[in-house]
PDB file of C-alpha atoms in Angstrom:
ATOM      1  CA  MET A   1       5.221 -46.218  -1.002  1.00 47.00           C
ATOM      2  CA  THR A   2       2.632 -43.934  -2.103  1.00 52.00           C
ATOM      3  CA  GLN A   3       3.703 -40.120  -2.423  1.00 53.00           C
ATOM      4  CA  PRO A   4       2.350 -37.763   0.658  1.00 54.00           C
ATOM      5  CA  ALA A   5      -0.136 -35.501  -0.574  1.00 61.00           C
ATOM      6  CA  ALA A   6       0.736 -31.785  -1.700  1.00 73.00           C
ATOM      7  CA  ALA A   7      -0.196 -29.109   0.801  1.00 88.00           C
ATOM      8  CA  PRO A   8      -3.794 -27.796   0.076  1.00 95.00           C
ATOM      9  CA  THR A   9      -3.409 -24.438  -1.919  1.00 96.00           C
ATOM     10  CA  VAL A  10      -5.774 -21.345  -1.739  1.00 97.00           C
ATOM     11  CA  GLN A  11      -6.679 -19.779  -4.946  1.00 97.00           C
ATOM     12  CA  ARG A  12      -9.037 -16.322  -5.185  1.00 98.00           C
ATOM     13  CA  VAL A  13     -11.282 -16.679  -8.422  1.00 98.00           C
ATOM     14  CA  ASP A  14     -12.285 -13.695  -9.021  1.00 96.00           C
ATOM     15  CA  PRO A  15     -14.563 -14.193 -11.717  1.00 97.00           C
ATOM     16  CA  LYS A  16     -16.700 -16.936  -9.878  1.00 97.00           C
ATOM     17  CA  HIS A  17     -16.095 -14.557  -6.567  1.00 98.00           C
ATOM     18  CA  ARG A  18     -14.783 -17.054  -4.525  1.00 98.00           C
ATOM     19  CA  TYR A  19     -11.519 -18.472  -3.028  1.00 98.00           C
ATOM     20  CA  GLU A  20     -11.190 -22.241  -3.372  1.00 98.00           C
ATOM     21  CA  ILE A  21      -8.809 -25.050  -1.293  1.00 98.00           C
ATOM     22  CA  LEU A  22      -6.790 -27.389  -3.790  1.00 97.00           C
ATOM     23  CA  VAL A  23      -6.217 -30.828  -2.635  1.00 95.00           C
ATOM     24  CA  ASP A  24      -3.406 -32.652  -5.027  1.00 91.00           C
ATOM     25  CA  GLY A  25      -5.267 -30.120  -8.099  1.00 91.00           C
ATOM     26  CA  ARG A  26      -8.778 -31.028  -6.422  1.00 94.00           C
ATOM     27  CA  THR A  27     -11.549 -28.784  -5.849  1.00 96.00           C
ATOM     28  CA  ALA A  28     -11.982 -29.311  -2.032  1.00 97.00           C
ATOM     29  CA  GLY A  29     -14.548 -26.802  -1.069  1.00 98.00           C
ATOM     30  CA  LEU A  30     -14.855 -22.841  -1.504  1.00 98.00           C
ATOM     31  CA  THR A  31     -15.336 -19.537   0.559  1.00 98.00           C
ATOM     32  CA  ALA A  32     -17.720 -17.391  -1.446  1.00 98.00           C
ATOM     33  CA  TYR A  33     -17.704 -13.375  -1.940  1.00 98.00           C
ATOM     34  CA  HIS A  34     -19.187 -10.225  -2.898  1.00 98.00           C
ATOM     35  CA  ASP A  35     -17.579  -7.025  -2.792  1.00 98.00           C
ATOM     36  CA  ARG A  36     -19.259  -4.010  -1.833  1.00 97.00           C
ATOM     37  CA  ASP A  37     -17.590  -0.709  -2.281  1.00 96.00           C
ATOM     38  CA  ASP A  38     -13.978  -1.661   0.070  1.00 97.00           C
ATOM     39  CA  GLN A  39     -16.300  -4.378   1.709  1.00 98.00           C
ATOM     40  CA  ARG A  40     -15.540  -7.848   0.649  1.00 98.00           C
ATOM     41  CA  VAL A  41     -18.754  -9.576   1.776  1.00 98.00           C
ATOM     42  CA  PHE A  42     -18.212 -12.971   2.808  1.00 98.00           C
ATOM     43  CA  TYR A  43     -21.637 -15.186   2.347  1.00 98.00           C
ATOM     44  CA  HIS A  44     -21.407 -18.962   2.195  1.00 98.00           C
ATOM     45  CA  THR A  45     -18.467 -21.852   2.713  1.00 98.00           C
ATOM     46  CA  GLU A  46     -17.857 -25.362   2.020  1.00 97.00           C
ATOM     47  CA  ILE A  47     -16.040 -28.239   2.011  1.00 97.00           C
ATOM     48  CA  ASP A  48     -16.557 -30.996  -0.618  1.00 97.00           C
ATOM     49  CA  ASP A  49     -17.582 -34.350   2.100  1.00 96.00           C
ATOM     50  CA  ASP A  50     -14.548 -35.887   0.684  1.00 93.00           C
ATOM     51  CA  PHE A  51     -12.574 -33.177   2.917  1.00 95.00           C
ATOM     52  CA  ALA A  52     -14.095 -32.834   5.437  1.00 94.00           C
ATOM     53  CA  GLY A  53     -12.808 -33.689   9.072  1.00 94.00           C
ATOM     54  CA  GLN A  54      -8.761 -32.188   7.685  1.00 94.00           C
ATOM     55  CA  GLY A  55      -9.296 -28.361   8.917  1.00 95.00           C
ATOM     56  CA  LEU A  56      -9.505 -27.108   5.573  1.00 97.00           C
ATOM     57  CA  ALA A  57     -12.437 -24.786   5.740  1.00 97.00           C
ATOM     58  CA  SER A  58     -10.304 -23.302   8.274  1.00 97.00           C
ATOM     59  CA  LEU A  59      -6.910 -23.004   6.132  1.00 97.00           C
ATOM     60  CA  LEU A  60      -9.153 -22.081   3.674  1.00 98.00           C
ATOM     61  CA  VAL A  61      -9.906 -19.125   5.467  1.00 98.00           C
ATOM     62  CA  GLN A  62      -7.509 -17.906   7.078  1.00 98.00           C
ATOM     63  CA  GLN A  63      -5.938 -17.684   4.046  1.00 98.00           C
ATOM     64  CA  ALA A  64      -8.878 -15.566   2.241  1.00 98.00           C
ATOM     65  CA  LEU A  65      -9.651 -13.308   5.226  1.00 98.00           C
ATOM     66  CA  ASN A  66      -5.115 -12.713   4.951  1.00 98.00           C
ATOM     67  CA  ASP A  67      -5.826 -11.902   0.723  1.00 98.00           C
ATOM     68  CA  VAL A  68      -8.401  -9.181   2.214  1.00 98.00           C
ATOM     69  CA  ARG A  69      -6.545  -7.235   4.067  1.00 98.00           C
ATOM     70  CA  THR A  70      -3.109  -7.332   1.463  1.00 97.00           C
ATOM     71  CA  SER A  71      -6.291  -6.063  -1.118  1.00 97.00           C
ATOM     72  CA  GLY A  72      -7.097  -3.313   1.029  1.00 97.00           C
ATOM     73  CA  LYS A  73     -10.225  -4.500   1.860  1.00 98.00           C
ATOM     74  CA  ARG A  74     -12.357  -5.173   5.000  1.00 98.00           C
ATOM     75  CA  ILE A  75     -14.772  -8.002   6.062  1.00 98.00           C
ATOM     76  CA  VAL A  76     -18.288  -8.415   6.659  1.00 98.00           C
ATOM     77  CA  PRO A  77     -19.061 -12.183   7.762  1.00 98.00           C
ATOM     78  CA  VAL A  78     -22.224 -12.715   6.489  1.00 98.00           C
ATOM     79  CA  CYS A  79     -21.416 -16.547   6.417  1.00 98.00           C
ATOM     80  CA  PRO A  80     -21.934 -18.148   9.812  1.00 98.00           C
ATOM     81  CA  TYR A  81     -18.264 -19.973   9.396  1.00 98.00           C
ATOM     82  CA  VAL A  82     -16.765 -17.138   8.690  1.00 98.00           C
ATOM     83  CA  ALA A  83     -18.433 -15.091  11.476  1.00 98.00           C
ATOM     84  CA  LYS A  84     -17.141 -18.320  13.827  1.00 98.00           C
ATOM     85  CA  PHE A  85     -13.750 -17.953  12.804  1.00 98.00           C
ATOM     86  CA  LEU A  86     -13.380 -14.350  13.340  1.00 98.00           C
ATOM     87  CA  LYS A  87     -14.675 -14.532  16.848  1.00 97.00           C
ATOM     88  CA  LYS A  88     -11.435 -17.510  17.460  1.00 96.00           C
ATOM     89  CA  HIS A  89      -8.712 -15.139  15.255  1.00 96.00           C
ATOM     90  CA  ASP A  90      -8.726 -11.303  16.618  1.00 94.00           C
ATOM     91  CA  GLU A  91      -6.263 -11.136  14.909  1.00 97.00           C
ATOM     92  CA  PHE A  92      -8.996  -9.602  11.822  1.00 98.00           C
ATOM     93  CA  ALA A  93     -10.776  -7.051  14.471  1.00 97.00           C
ATOM     94  CA  ASP A  94      -9.356  -4.500  12.826  1.00 98.00           C
ATOM     95  CA  ILE A  95     -10.546  -5.323   9.357  1.00 98.00           C
ATOM     96  CA  THR A  96     -14.122  -6.559  10.131  1.00 98.00           C
ATOM     97  CA  ASP A  97     -17.449  -4.381   9.853  1.00 98.00           C
ATOM     98  CA  PRO A  98     -20.649  -5.774  11.471  1.00 98.00           C
ATOM     99  CA  VAL A  99     -23.317  -7.201   8.807  1.00 98.00           C
ATOM    100  CA  THR A 100     -26.026  -4.605   8.934  1.00 98.00           C
ATOM    101  CA  PRO A 101     -29.851  -5.087   7.757  1.00 98.00           C
ATOM    102  CA  GLU A 102     -28.356  -2.882   4.428  1.00 98.00           C
ATOM    103  CA  VAL A 103     -25.608  -5.028   3.837  1.00 98.00           C
ATOM    104  CA  LEU A 104     -27.760  -7.810   3.717  1.00 98.00           C
ATOM    105  CA  LYS A 105     -30.942  -5.955   1.942  1.00 98.00           C
ATOM    106  CA  TRP A 106     -27.471  -5.433  -0.916  1.00 98.00           C
ATOM    107  CA  LEU A 107     -26.382  -9.385  -0.120  1.00 98.00           C
ATOM    108  CA  GLY A 108     -30.357 -10.431  -1.462  1.00 97.00           C
ATOM    109  CA  THR A 109     -30.534  -7.959  -4.306  1.00 97.00           C
ATOM    110  CA  VAL A 110     -27.021  -9.283  -5.338  1.00 96.00           C
ATOM    111  CA  LEU A 111     -27.710 -13.000  -5.273  1.00 95.00           C
ATOM    112  CA  GLN A 112     -30.911 -12.888  -7.603  1.00 92.00           C
ATOM    113  CA  HIS A 113     -29.121 -11.431  -9.967  1.00 77.00           C
TER     114      HIS A 113
END
């Protein structure tokens, strides 16, 4: 008999500026961010092909956004997946800021380093 898979876990990895979702100890995906004052700017989300179709991106982003709320920060959804998630989950509307040209310019500068 095989053991049931452990529930996926999400962890924030501050040195890498991302949240990772782990399945059986393996990194299955990530959502990347950079902090700008009191804003956490999400700019990229990906799930490894080996783990596609399991709802992991949604679980990852939901737990990341819950962490942002707990941290007292605000969400800026530059990442298309995070933006799409927020359209379906209005419980985060009170801590979501719009993506502005200033944010995009700042993010471009940060990502070049």
